[in-house]
Tab-separated table of C-alpha atoms in Angstrom:
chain	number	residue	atom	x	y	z
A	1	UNK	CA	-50.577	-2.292	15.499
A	2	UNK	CA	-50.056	-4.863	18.559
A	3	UNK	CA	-51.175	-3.805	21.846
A	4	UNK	CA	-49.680	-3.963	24.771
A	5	UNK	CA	-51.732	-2.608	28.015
A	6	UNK	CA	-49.862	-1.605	31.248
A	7	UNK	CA	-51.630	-1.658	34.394
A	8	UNK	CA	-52.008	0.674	36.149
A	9	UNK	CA	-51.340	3.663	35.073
A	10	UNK	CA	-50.555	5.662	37.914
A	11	UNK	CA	-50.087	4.379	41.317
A	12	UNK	CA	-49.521	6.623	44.956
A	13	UNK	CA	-47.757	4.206	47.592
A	14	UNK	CA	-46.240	4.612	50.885
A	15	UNK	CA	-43.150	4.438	51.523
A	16	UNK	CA	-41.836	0.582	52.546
A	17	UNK	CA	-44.613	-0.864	50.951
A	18	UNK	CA	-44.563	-2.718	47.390
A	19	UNK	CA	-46.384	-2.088	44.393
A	20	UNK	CA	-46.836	-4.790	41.538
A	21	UNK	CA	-47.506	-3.481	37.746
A	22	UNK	CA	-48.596	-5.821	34.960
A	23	UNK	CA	-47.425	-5.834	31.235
A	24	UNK	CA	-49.773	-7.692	29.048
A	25	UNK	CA	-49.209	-8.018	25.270
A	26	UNK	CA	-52.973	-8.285	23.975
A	27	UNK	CA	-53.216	-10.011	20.492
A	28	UNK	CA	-50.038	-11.384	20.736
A	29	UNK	CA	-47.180	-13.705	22.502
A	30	UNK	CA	-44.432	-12.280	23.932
A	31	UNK	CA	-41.633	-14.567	25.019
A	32	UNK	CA	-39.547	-11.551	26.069
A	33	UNK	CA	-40.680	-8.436	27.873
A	34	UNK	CA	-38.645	-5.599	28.675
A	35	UNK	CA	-38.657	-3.203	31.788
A	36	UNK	CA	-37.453	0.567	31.754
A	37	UNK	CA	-37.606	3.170	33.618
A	38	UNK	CA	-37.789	6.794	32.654
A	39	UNK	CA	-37.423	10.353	34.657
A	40	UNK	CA	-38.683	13.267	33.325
A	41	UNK	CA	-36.802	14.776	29.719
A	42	UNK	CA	-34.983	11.865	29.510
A	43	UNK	CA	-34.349	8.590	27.721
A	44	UNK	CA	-35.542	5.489	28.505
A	45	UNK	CA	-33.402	3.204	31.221
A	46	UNK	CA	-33.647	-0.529	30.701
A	47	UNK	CA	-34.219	-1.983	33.837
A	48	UNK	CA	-34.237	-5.527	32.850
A	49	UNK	CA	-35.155	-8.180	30.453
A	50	UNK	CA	-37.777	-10.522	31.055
A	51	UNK	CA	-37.888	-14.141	29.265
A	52	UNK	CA	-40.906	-16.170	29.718
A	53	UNK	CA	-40.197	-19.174	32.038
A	54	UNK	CA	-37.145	-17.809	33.074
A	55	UNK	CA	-35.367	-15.446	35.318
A	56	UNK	CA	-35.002	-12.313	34.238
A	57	UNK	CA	-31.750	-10.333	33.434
A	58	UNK	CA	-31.295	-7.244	34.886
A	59	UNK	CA	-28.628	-4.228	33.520
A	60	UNK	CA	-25.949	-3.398	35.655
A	61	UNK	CA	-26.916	-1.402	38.673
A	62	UNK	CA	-30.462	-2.691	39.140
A	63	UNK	CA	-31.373	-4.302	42.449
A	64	UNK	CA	-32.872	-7.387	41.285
A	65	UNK	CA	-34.000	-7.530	44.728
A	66	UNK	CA	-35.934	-5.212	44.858
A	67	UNK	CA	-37.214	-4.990	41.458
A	68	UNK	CA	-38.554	-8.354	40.954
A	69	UNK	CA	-39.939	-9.616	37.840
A	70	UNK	CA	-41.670	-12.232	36.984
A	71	UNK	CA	-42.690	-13.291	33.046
A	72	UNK	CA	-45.398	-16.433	34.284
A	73	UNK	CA	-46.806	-16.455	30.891
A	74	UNK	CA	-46.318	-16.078	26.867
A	75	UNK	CA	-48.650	-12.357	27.636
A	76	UNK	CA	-48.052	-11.317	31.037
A	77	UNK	CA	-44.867	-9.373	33.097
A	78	UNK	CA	-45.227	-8.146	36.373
A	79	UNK	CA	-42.721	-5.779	37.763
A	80	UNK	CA	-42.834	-5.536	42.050
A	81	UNK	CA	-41.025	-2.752	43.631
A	82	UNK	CA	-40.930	-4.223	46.878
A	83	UNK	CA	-40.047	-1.824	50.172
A	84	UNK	CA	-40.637	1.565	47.768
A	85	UNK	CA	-38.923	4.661	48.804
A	86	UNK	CA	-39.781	8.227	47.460
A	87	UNK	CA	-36.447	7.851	45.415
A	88	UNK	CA	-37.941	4.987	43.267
A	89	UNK	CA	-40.886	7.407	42.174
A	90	UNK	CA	-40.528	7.464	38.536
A	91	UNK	CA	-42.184	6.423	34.782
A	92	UNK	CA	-42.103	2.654	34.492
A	93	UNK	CA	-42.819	1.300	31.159
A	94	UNK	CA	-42.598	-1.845	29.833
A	95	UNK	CA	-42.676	-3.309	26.280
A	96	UNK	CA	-43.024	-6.434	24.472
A	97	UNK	CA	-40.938	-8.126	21.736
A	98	UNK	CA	-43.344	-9.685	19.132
A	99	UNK	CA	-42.482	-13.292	17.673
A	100	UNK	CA	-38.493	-13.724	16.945
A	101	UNK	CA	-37.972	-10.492	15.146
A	102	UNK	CA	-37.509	-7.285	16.140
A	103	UNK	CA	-40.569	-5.468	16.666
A	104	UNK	CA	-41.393	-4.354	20.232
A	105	UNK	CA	-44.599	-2.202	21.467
A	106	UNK	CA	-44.565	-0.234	24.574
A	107	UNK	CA	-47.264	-0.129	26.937
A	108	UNK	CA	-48.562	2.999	27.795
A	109	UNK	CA	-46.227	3.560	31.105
A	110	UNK	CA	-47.253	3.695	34.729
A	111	UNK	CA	-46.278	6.307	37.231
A	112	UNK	CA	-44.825	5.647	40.541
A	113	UNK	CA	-45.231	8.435	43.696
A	114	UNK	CA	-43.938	7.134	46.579
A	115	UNK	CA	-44.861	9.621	49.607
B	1	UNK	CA	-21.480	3.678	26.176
B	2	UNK	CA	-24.162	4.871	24.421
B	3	UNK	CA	-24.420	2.526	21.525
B	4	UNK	CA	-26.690	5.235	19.537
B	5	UNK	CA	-26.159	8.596	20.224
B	6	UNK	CA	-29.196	10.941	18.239
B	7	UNK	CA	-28.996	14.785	17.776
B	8	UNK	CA	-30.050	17.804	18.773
B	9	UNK	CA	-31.460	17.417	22.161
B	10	UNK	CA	-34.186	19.845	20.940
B	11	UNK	CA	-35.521	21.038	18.100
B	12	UNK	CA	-38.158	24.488	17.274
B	13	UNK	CA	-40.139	24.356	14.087
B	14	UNK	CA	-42.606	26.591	12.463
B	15	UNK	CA	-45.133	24.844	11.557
B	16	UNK	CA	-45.071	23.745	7.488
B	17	UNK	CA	-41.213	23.292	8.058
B	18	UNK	CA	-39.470	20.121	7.831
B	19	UNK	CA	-37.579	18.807	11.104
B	20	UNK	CA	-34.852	16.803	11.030
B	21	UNK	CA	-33.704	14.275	13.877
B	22	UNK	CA	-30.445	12.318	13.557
B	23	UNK	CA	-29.085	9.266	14.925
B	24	UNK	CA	-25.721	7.276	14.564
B	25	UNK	CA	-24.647	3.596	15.635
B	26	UNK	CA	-21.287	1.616	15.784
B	27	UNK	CA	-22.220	-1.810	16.104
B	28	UNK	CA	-22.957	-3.090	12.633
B	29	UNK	CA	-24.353	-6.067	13.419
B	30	UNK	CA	-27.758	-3.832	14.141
B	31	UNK	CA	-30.346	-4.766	11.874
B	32	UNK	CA	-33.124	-3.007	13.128
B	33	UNK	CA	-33.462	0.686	12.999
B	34	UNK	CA	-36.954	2.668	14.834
B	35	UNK	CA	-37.844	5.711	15.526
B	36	UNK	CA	-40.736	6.139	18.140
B	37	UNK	CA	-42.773	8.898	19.594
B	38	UNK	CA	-43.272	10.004	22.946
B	39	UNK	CA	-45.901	12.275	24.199
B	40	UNK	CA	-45.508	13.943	28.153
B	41	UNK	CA	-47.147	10.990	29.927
B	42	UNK	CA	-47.397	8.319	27.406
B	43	UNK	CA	-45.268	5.005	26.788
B	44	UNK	CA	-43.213	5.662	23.225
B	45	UNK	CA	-45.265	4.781	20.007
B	46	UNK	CA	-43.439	2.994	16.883
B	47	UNK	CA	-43.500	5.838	13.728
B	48	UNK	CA	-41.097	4.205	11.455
B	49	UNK	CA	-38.792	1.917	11.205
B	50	UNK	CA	-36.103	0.823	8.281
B	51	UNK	CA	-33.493	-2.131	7.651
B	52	UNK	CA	-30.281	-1.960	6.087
B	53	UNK	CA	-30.998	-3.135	2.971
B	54	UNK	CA	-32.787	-0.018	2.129
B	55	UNK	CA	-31.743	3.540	2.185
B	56	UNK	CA	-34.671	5.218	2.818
B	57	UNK	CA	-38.298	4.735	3.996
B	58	UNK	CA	-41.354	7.420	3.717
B	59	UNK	CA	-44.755	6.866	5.930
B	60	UNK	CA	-46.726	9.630	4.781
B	61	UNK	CA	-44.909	12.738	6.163
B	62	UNK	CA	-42.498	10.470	7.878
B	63	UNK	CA	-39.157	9.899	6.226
B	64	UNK	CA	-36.079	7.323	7.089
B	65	UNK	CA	-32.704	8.210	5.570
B	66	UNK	CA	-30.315	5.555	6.184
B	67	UNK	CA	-26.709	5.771	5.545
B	68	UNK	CA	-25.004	1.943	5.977
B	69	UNK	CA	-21.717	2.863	5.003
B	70	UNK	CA	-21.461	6.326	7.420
B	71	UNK	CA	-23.578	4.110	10.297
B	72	UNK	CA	-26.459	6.979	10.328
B	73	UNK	CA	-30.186	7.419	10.002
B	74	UNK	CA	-32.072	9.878	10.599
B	75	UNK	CA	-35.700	10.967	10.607
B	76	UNK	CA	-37.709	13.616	8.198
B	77	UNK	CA	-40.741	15.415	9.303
B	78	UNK	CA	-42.097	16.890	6.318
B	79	UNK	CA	-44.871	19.469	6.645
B	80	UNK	CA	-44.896	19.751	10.460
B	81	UNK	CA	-47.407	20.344	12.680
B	82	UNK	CA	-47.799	21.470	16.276
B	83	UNK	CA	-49.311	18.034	16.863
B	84	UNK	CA	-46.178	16.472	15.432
B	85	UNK	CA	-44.703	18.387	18.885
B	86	UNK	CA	-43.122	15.217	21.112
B	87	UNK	CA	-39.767	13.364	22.093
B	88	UNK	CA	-38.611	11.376	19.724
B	89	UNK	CA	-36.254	8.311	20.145
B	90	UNK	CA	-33.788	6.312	17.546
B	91	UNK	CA	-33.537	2.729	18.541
B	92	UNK	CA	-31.644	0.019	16.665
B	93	UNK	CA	-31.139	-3.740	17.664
B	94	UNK	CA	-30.616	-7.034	16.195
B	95	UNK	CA	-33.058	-9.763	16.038
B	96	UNK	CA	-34.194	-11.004	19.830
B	97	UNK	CA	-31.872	-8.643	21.854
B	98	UNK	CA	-32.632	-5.474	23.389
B	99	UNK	CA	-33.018	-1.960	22.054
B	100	UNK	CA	-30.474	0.633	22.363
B	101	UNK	CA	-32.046	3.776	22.318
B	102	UNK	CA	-30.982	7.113	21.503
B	103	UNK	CA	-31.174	10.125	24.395
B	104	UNK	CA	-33.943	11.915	22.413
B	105	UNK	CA	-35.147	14.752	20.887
B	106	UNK	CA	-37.528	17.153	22.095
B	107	UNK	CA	-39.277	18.431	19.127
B	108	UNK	CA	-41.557	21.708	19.023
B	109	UNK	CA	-43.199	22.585	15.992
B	110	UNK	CA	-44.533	26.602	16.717
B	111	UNK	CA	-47.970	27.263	14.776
């Protein structure tokens, strides 16, 4: 099946700083991305949808301010949590939606710790 | 509201039985029906996954029941096996949009 690599996978921050993870869909073009979050037992949260050239669109109660994604290319979504706080410590995981159908792979998820 | 609401929460197995996960959905215009599988730590992996046009699906041990008219689906683990042990998630969506997901199942399968 497609790949899509997450990077990294697990990342310790301080608190106020910000913390960029990458999405890249491997052996194939993604013109949308999407970004979840998940804590631990529980679904997964869509935090927003990312469209390549374009702004993304974030789900109700998301701070697009400080989550701030940016889709630059047809394989690559970055997701900044800018000013972290041990509150935004969770799973992040992003996926990719391949051609115009409806198949999406997940990347393989990236933890958060904010201390 | 949850667009896809999947039961049980959790689910024990012996191992050699056959676990079953359920899902159902009220918008029809969903086309798209997954199921994926989650191990502690790990992004969600698609199993399965089945249209409406078809009423069921089988991947090996992997079985999709789908039920247009009652707006269900569910999932079929035949022979299980403490590997099979993971969180599972029903998704459904229609071409280009996002994915509704289900709350998930935590399934154990006991050796």
């Amino acid at each position: 099946g497609a790949v899509v690599s997450q990077h990294p996978s697990w990342v310790i921050c301080k608190s106020g700083t910000s913390v960029k993870i990458e999405c890249r869909s491997l052996d194939f073009q993604a013109t949308t991305m999407f970004w979840y979050r998940q804590f631990p037992k529980q679904s997964l949260m869509l935090m927003a949808t990312s469209n390549e050239g374009s702004k993304a669109t974030y789900e109700q109660g998301v701070e697009k301010d400080k989550f701030l994604i940016n889709h630059a290319s047809l394989t690559l979504s970055t997701l900044t949590v800018t000013s972290a706080h041990p509150e935004d410590s969770s799973f992040y995981i992003c996926s990719a939606l391949q051609g115009t159908g409806n198949t999406i792979y997940f990347g393989e998820g990236s933890w958060l710790t904010v201390v | 509201q949850q667009q896809v609401k999947q039961s049980p929460q959790s689910l024990i197995v012996q191992k050699g039985g056959i676990s079953i996960i359920n899902c159902a959905y009220e918008n029809t215009a969903f086309d798209y029906f997954p199921w994926y599988q989650q191990f502690p730590g790990k992004g969600p992996a698609l199993l399965i996954a089945i249209r409406p046009d078809v009423s069921e699906k089988k991947e090996g041990r992997f079985t999709i029941s789908f039920n247009k008219s009652a707006k269900q689906f569910s999932l079929h683990i035949m022979d299980s096996q403490p590997g099979d042990s993971a969180t599972y998630f029903c998704a459904a969506s229609y071409p280009g949009n996002q994915f509704y997901f289900g709350t998930g199942t935590s399934l154990t399968v006991i050796p």
